[in-house]
Coordinates of C-alpha atoms in Angstrom, one line a residue:
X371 CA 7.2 13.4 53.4
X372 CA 9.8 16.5 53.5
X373 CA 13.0 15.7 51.2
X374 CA 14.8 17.6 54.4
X375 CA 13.8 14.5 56.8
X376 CA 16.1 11.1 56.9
X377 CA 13.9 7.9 57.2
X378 CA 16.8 6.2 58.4
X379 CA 20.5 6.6 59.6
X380 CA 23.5 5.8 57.5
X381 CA 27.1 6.1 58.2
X382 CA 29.4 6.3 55.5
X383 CA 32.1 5.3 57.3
X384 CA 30.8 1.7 58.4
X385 CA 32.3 -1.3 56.3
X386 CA 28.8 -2.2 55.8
X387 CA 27.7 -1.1 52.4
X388 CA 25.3 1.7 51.5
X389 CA 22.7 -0.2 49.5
X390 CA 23.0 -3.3 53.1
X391 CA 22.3 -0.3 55.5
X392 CA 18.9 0.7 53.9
X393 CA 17.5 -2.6 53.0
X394 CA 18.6 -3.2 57.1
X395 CA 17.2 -0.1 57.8
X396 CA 14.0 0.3 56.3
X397 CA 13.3 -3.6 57.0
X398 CA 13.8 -2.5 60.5
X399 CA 11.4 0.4 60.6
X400 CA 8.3 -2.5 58.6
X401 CA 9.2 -5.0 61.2
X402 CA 8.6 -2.7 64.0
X403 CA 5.5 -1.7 62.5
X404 CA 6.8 2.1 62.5
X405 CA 6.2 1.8 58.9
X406 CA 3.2 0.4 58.3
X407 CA 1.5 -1.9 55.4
X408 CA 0.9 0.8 52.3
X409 CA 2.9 3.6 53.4
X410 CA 4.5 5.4 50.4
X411 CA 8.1 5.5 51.0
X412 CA 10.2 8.6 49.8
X413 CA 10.8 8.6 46.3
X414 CA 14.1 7.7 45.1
X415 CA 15.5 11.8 44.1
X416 CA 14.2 12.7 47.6
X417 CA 15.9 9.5 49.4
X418 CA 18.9 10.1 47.5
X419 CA 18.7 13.8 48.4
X420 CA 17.4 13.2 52.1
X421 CA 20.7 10.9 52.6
X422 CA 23.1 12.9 50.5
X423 CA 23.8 9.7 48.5
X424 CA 23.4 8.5 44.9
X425 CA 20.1 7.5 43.0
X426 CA 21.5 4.2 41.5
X427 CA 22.4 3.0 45.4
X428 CA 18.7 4.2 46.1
X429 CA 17.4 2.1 43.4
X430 CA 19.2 -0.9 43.9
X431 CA 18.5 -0.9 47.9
X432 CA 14.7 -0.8 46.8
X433 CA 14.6 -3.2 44.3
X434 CA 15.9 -5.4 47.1
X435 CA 13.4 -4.5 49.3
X436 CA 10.6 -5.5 46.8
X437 CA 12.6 -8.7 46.1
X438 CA 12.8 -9.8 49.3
X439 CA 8.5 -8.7 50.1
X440 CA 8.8 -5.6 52.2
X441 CA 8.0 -3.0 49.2
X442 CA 5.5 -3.1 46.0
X443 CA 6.6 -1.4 43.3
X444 CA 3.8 1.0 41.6
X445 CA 4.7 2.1 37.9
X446 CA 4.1 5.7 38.3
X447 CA 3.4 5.5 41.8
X448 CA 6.4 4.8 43.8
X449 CA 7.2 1.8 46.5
X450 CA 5.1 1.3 49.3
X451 CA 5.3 -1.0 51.7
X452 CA 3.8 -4.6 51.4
X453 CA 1.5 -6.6 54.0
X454 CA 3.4 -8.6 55.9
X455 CA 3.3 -12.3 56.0
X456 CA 4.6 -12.7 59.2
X457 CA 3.1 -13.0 63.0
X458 CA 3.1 -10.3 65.3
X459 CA 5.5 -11.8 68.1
X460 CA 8.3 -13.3 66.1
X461 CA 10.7 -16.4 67.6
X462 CA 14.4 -14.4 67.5
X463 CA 16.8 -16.4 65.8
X464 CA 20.6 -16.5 65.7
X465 CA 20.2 -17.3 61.9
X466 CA 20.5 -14.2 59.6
X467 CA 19.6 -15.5 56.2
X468 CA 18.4 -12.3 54.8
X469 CA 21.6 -11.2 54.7
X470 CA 22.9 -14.2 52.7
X471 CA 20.1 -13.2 50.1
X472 CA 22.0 -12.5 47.2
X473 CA 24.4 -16.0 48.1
X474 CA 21.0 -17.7 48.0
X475 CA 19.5 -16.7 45.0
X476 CA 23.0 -17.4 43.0
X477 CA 23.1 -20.9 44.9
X478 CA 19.4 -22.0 44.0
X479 CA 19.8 -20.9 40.0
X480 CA 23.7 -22.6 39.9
X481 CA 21.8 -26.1 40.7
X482 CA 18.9 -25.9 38.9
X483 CA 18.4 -27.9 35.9
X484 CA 18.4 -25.6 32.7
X485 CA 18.5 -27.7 29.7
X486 CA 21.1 -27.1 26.7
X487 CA 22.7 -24.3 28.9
X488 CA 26.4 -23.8 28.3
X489 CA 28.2 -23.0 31.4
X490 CA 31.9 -21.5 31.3
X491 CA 31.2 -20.4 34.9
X492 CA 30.9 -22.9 37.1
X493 CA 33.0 -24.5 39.5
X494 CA 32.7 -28.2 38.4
X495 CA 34.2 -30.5 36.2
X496 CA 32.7 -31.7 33.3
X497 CA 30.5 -35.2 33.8
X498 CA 33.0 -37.0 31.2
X499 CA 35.9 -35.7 33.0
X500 CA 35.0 -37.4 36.2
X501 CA 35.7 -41.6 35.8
X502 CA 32.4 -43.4 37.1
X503 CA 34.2 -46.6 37.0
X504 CA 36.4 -45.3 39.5
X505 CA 33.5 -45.0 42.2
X506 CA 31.4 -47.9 40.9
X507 CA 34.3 -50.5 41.6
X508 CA 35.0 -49.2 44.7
X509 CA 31.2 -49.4 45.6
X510 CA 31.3 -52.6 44.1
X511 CA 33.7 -54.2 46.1
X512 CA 32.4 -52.3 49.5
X513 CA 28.6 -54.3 48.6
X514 CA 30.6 -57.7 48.9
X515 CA 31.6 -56.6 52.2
X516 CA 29.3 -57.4 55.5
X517 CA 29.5 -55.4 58.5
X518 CA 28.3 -52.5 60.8
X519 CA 29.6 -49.7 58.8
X520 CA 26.8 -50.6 56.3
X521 CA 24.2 -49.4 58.9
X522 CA 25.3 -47.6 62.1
X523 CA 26.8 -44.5 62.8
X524 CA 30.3 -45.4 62.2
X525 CA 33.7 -43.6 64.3
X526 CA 32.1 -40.0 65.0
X527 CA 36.0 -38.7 63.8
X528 CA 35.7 -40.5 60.6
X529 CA 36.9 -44.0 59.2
X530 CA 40.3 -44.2 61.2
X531 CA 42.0 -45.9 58.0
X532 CA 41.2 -43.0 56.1
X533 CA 42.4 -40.5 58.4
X534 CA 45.6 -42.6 59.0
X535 CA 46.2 -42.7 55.1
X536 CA 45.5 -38.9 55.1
X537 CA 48.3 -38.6 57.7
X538 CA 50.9 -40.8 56.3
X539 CA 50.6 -40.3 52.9
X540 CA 48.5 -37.5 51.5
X541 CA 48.8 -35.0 53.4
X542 CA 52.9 -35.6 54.6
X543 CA 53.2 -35.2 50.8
X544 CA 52.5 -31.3 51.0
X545 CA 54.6 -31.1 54.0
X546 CA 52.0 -31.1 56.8
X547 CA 53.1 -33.2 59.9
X548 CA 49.8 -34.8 61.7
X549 CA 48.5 -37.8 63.2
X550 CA 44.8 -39.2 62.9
X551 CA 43.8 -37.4 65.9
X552 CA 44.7 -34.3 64.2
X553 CA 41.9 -34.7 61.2
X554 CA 38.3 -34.8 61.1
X555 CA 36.4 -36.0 58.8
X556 CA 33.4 -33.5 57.3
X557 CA 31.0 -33.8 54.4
X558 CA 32.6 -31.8 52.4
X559 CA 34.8 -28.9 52.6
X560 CA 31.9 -26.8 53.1
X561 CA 31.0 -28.4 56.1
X562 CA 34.3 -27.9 57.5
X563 CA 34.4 -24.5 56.8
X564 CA 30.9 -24.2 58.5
X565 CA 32.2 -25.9 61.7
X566 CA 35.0 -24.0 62.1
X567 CA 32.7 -20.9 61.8
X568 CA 30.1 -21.6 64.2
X569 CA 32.7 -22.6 66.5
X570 CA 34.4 -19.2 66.3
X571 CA 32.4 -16.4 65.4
X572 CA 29.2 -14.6 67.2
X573 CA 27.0 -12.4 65.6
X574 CA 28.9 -9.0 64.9
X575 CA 32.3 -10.1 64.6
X576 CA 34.6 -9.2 61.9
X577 CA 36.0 -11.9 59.7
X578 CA 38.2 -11.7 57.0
X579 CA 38.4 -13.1 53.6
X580 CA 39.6 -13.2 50.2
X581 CA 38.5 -10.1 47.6
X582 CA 37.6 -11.7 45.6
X583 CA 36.8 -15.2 46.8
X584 CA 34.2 -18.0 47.8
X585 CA 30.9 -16.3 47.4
X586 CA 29.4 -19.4 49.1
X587 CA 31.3 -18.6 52.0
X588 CA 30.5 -15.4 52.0
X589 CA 26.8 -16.4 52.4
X590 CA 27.2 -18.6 55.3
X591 CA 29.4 -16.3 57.5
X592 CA 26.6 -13.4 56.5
X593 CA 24.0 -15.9 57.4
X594 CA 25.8 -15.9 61.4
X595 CA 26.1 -12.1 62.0
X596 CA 29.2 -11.5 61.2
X597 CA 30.6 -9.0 59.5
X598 CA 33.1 -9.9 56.4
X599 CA 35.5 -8.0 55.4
X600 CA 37.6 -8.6 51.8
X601 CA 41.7 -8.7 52.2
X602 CA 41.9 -7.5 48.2
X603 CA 44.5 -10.7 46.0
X604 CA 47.1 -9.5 44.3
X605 CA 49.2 -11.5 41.7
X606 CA 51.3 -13.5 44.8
X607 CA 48.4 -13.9 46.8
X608 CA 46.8 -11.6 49.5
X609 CA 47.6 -7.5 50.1
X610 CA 49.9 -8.3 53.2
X611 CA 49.6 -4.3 53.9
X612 CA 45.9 -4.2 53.6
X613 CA 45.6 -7.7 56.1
X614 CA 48.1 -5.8 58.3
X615 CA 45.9 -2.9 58.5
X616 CA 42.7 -5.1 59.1
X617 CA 44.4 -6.7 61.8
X618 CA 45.3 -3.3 63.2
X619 CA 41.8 -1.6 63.6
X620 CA 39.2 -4.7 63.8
X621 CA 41.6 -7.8 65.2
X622 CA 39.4 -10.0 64.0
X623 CA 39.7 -14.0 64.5
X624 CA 39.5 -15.1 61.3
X625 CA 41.0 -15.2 58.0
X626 CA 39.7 -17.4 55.4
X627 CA 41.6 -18.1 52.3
X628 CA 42.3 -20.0 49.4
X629 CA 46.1 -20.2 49.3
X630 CA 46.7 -22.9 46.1
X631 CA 44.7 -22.3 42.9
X632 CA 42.6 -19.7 44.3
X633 CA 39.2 -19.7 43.6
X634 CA 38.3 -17.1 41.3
X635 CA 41.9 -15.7 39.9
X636 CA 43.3 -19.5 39.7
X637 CA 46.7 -17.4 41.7
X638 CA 48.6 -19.1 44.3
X639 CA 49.9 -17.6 47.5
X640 CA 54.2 -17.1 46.8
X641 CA 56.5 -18.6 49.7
X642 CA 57.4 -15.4 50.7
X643 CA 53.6 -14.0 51.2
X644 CA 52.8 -17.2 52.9
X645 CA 55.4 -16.4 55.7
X646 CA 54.4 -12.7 55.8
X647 CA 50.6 -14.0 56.8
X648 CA 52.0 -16.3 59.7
X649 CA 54.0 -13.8 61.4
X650 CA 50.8 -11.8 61.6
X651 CA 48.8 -14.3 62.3
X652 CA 51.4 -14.5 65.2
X653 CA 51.5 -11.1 65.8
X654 CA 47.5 -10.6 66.0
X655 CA 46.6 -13.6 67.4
X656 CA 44.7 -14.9 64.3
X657 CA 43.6 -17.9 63.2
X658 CA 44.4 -18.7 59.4
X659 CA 41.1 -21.1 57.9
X660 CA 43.1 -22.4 54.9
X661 CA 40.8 -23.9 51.9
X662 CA 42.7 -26.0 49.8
X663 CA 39.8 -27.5 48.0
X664 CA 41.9 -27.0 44.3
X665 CA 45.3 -27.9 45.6
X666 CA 45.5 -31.4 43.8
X667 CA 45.2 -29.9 40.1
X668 CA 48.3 -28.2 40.8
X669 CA 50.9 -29.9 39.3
X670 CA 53.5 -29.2 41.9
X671 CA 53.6 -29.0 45.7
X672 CA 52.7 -25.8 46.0
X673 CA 52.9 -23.8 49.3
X674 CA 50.2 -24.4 52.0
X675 CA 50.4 -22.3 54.8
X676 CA 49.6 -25.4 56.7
X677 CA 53.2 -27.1 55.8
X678 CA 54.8 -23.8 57.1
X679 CA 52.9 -23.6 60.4
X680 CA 52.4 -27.2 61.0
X681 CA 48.8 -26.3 62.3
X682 CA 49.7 -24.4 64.6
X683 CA 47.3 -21.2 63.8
X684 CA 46.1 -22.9 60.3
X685 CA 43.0 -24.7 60.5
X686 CA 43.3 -27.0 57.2
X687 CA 40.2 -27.7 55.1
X688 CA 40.1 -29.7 52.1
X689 CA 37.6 -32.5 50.2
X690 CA 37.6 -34.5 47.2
X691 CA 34.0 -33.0 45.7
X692 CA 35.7 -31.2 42.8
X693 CA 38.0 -33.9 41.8
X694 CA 36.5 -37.2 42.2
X695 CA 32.5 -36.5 43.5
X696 CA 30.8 -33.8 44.8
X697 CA 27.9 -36.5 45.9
X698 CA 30.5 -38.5 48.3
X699 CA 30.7 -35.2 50.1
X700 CA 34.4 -36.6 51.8
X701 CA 35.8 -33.8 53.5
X702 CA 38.3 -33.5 56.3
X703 CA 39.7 -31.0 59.1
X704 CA 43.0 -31.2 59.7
X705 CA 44.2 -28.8 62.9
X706 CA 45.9 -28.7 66.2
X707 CA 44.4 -31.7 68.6
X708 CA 42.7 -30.0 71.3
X709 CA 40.8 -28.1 68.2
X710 CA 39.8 -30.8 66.7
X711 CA 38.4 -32.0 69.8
X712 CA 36.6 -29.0 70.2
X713 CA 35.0 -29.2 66.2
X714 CA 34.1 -33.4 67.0
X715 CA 31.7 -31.9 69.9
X716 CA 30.3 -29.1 67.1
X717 CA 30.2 -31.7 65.0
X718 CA 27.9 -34.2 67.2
X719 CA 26.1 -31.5 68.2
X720 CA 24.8 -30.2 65.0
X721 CA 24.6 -33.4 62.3
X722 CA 26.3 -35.9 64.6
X723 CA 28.4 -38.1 62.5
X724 CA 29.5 -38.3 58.3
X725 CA 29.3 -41.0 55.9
X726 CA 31.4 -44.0 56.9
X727 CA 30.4 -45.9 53.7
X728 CA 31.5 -43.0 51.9
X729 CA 35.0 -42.5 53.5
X730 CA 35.5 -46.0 53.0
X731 CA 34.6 -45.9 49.2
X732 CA 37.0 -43.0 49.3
X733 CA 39.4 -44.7 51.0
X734 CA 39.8 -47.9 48.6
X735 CA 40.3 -44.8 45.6
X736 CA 43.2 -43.7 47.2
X737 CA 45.3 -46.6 48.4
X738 CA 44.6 -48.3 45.0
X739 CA 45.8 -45.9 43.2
X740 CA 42.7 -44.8 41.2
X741 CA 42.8 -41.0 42.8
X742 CA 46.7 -40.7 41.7
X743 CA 46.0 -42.2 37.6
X744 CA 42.7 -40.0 37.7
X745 CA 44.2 -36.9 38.6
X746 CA 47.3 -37.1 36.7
X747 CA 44.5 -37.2 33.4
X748 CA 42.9 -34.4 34.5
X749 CA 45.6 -32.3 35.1
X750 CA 46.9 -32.9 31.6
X751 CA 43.1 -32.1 29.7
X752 CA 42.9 -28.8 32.0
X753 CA 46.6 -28.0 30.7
X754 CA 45.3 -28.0 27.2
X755 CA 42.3 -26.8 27.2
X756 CA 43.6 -23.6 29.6
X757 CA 46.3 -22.3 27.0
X758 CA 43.1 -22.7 24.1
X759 CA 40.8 -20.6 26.4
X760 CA 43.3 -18.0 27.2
X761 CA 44.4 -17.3 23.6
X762 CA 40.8 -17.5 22.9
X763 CA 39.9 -14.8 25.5
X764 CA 42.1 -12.5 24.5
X765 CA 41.3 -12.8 20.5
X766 CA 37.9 -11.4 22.0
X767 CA 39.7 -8.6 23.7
X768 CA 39.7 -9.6 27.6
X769 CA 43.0 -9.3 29.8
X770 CA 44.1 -12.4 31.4
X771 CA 44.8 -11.4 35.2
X772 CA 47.4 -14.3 35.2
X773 CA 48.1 -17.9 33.4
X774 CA 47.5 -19.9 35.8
X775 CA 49.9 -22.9 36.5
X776 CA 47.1 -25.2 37.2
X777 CA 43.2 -25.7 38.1
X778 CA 40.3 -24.9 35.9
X779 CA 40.0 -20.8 36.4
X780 CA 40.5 -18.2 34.6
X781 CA 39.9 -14.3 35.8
X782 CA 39.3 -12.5 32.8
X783 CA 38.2 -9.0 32.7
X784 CA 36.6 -7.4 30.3
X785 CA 37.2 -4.1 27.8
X786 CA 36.9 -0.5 28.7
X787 CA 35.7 -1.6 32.4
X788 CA 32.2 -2.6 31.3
X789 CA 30.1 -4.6 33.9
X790 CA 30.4 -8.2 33.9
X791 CA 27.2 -8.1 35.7
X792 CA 25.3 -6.7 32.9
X793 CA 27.6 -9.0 30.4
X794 CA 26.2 -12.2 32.2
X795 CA 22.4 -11.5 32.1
X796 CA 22.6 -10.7 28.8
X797 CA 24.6 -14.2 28.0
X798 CA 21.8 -16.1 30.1
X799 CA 18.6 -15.1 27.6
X800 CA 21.1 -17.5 25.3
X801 CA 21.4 -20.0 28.2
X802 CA 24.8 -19.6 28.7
X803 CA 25.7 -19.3 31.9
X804 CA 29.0 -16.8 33.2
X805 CA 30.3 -16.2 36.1
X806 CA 30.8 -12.3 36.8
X807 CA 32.9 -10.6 39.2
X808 CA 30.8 -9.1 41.6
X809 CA 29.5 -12.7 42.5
X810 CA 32.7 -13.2 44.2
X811 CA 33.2 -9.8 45.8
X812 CA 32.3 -9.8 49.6
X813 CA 29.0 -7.6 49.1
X814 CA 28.4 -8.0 45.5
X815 CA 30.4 -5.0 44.6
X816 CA 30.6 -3.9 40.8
X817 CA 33.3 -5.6 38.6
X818 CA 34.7 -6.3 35.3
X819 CA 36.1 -9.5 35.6
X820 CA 34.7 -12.9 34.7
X821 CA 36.1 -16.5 36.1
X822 CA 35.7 -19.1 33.1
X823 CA 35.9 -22.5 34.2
X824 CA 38.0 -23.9 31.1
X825 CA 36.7 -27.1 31.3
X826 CA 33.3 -25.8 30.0
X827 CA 34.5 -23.6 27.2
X828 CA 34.0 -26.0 24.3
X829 CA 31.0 -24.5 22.8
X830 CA 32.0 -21.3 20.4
X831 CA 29.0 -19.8 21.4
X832 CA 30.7 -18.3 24.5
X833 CA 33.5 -16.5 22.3
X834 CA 30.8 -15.7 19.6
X835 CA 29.0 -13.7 22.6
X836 CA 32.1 -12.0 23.7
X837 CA 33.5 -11.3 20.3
X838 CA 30.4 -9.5 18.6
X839 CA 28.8 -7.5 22.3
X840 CA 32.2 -7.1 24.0

């Protein structure tokens, strides 16, 4: 093939990266059979040179493309393209998983079972940090109990006592004015998020989120069409110029972020950013997804944009999986009525109702006081153990992006700009598992920086790593 002849089209100028237009591209040109099973594909110097780009985003876009089955790799060779395993007439879908790929891959190897492996980069708590008894004597005391909530569907909204106690008490302690009509209740946060997703976006819409942030949402919102775009996180929380900008050329209607404890950089949003972000929210006509998943190890009342808006363009998303148990998947919506109304029928529609049995277990936790004692414990172990994994960190020559003043994260980044990426695949031949930067970027961009979770720091073999390779 002539190195003067594109195979495909690329634009520069498109948030879309280079390396996610040719694996789109060329995938495109297999499906439609214009490329057909065992054609040699340009080598990667003519590619490169064809699309007046660089080798490395050549090589990366085809290593994908043998990843995902559309290429063979032939040492000496080159990439040609592979049979396909598919039918001729395919059934179109609204469902874009191949573009969650990398999302997938990360998610599949986070829960699989590696023995002995050491892992400073996930986004749990410890198995002894979390109080069994706490769960089992609620369960307990649920079993004694007879009733239809242990087999039918329950209140499509959610056990009403829980959402009344989330009302009154929990959430009227951050500030945020709502009655039980107000809150749904999800399995999980993640589940929230989802629903508020499908019920906004269509394929090819711009959405905004953190850089860097929740790499799981990233996946989802990839998996629907749309396309993400990162508001960069400074120190005080998001780049207020950069989201005004955004807002200017794309007016997009969504913003997801973590506002308290944000998940990587463990920052929280100031007062005075947090007001910034409404009055363009007002401004734009854009709806603010707040994830407050970490808010309760903060040992304050930190600010939630949802207290200064009163839900008025904040959608509020929280659970209790990362502080009491990620397999009571007790999540809740909290948002303006007629929304809520709007997420019930999403919610029917696509898994119908949650867990009353759980909510109710959850339920007893938190009017008995169990959630309050438990938390207050945790708080004070991640306290410690933050200030030994900081000094730590920086004995082995990393730069703390900022002490957090609760949560388990820490953004580290590494010496002389080396790539974390690298950093972390070397760490996992010694089954330790990190947690590098460009896992949390919204298309997997390079970075430096690494988020320890400093309840898993206890082995010295993580610092023994850093301090003799980096």
């Amino acid at each position: 093939m002539p190195v003067t002849q594109p195979l495909i089209t690329i634009n520069p100028q498109d948030p879309v990266p280079l390396v996610e237009q040719i694996v789109s591209g060329v995938k495109q040109l297999i499906e439609q059979r214009v490329l057909r099973t065992g054609t040699r594909l340009p080598s990667i110097r003519d590619f490169a040179v064809q699309h007046h780009i660089s080798r490395f985003t050549v090589v990366d876009a085809y290593d994908r493309l043998v990843a995902l089955g559309y290429l063979l790799s032939r040492r000496g060779s080159g990439f040609y393209v592979a049979p396909l395993n598919k039918p001729e007439e395919t059934v179109s879908s609204t469902s874009y998983l191949d573009r969650a790929d990398d999302v997938l891959w990360l998610l599949h190897n986070t829960f699989r079972d590696v023995p002995d492996a050491v892992r400073p980069g996930c986004g749990w708590l410890p198995k002894d940090w979390l109080d069994e008894k706490v769960i089992q004597k609620s369960l307990n005391e649920l079993s004694r109990k007879s009733g239809y909530f242990l087999t039918g569907y329950g209140d499509v909204n959610g056990y009403l006592p829980l959402r009344q106690q989330l009302a009154k008490k929990n959430l009227a302690d951050i500030g945020i004015h709502a009655d039980a009509q107000q809150i749904l209740m999800t399995n999980g946060a993640s589940h929230g998020l989802d629903l508020v997703a499908r019920l906004f976006i269509k394929p090819g819409d711009v959405v905004l989120v953190d850089d860097p942030g929740y790499y799981t949402l990233f996946g989802f919102l990839k998996s629907m069409g749309a396309r993400i775009m990162g508001v960069p996180r400074l120190l005080n929380g998001p780049d207020v110029s950069a989201l005004q900008q955004l807002l200017q050329e794309h007016r997009p209607k969504l913003f997801f972020t973590n506002t308290v404890l944000h998940n990587p950089t463990g920052t929280s949003t100031s007062l005075a950013v947090a007001h910034q972000i409404l009055q363009l929210s007002e401004k734009y006509g854009l709806y603010i997804v707040e994830d407050d998943i970490y808010g309760d190890f903060h040992p304050q009342n930190a600010t939630r944009l949802a207290a200064l808006d009163q839900l008025n363009r904040v959608i509020y998303v929280s659970s209790y999986s990362k502080t009491i148990s990620a397999s009571l998947r007790v999540g809740f919506i909290a948002c303006q009525a007629d929304l809520a109304n709007r997420l019930l029928d999403l919610k029917l529609l696509t898994g119908l109702t949650s867990s009353e049995i759980n909510q109710r277990v959850m339920y007893q936790i938190l009017v008995e006081g169990r959630y309050r004692k438990h938390m207050e414990k945790v708080r004070s172990q991640l306290e410690v153990k933050r200030a030994q994994v900081i000094r730590a960190l920086e004995e082995c020559g990393l730069s703390i992006h900022a002490e957090p003043a609760g949560g388990m994260f820490v953004w580290a980044k590494l010496a002389n700009d080396k790539n974390a990426a690298e950093v972390a695949s070397e760490a996992s031949k010694q089954n330790i598992m990190l947690a590098p930067g460009n896992l949390f970027r919204p298309y997997q961009e390079p970075s430096s920086w690494l988020r320890f979770n400093v309840a898993h720091c206890e082995d010295d073999k993580v610092f023994e790593l850093l301090r003799k390779r980096y």
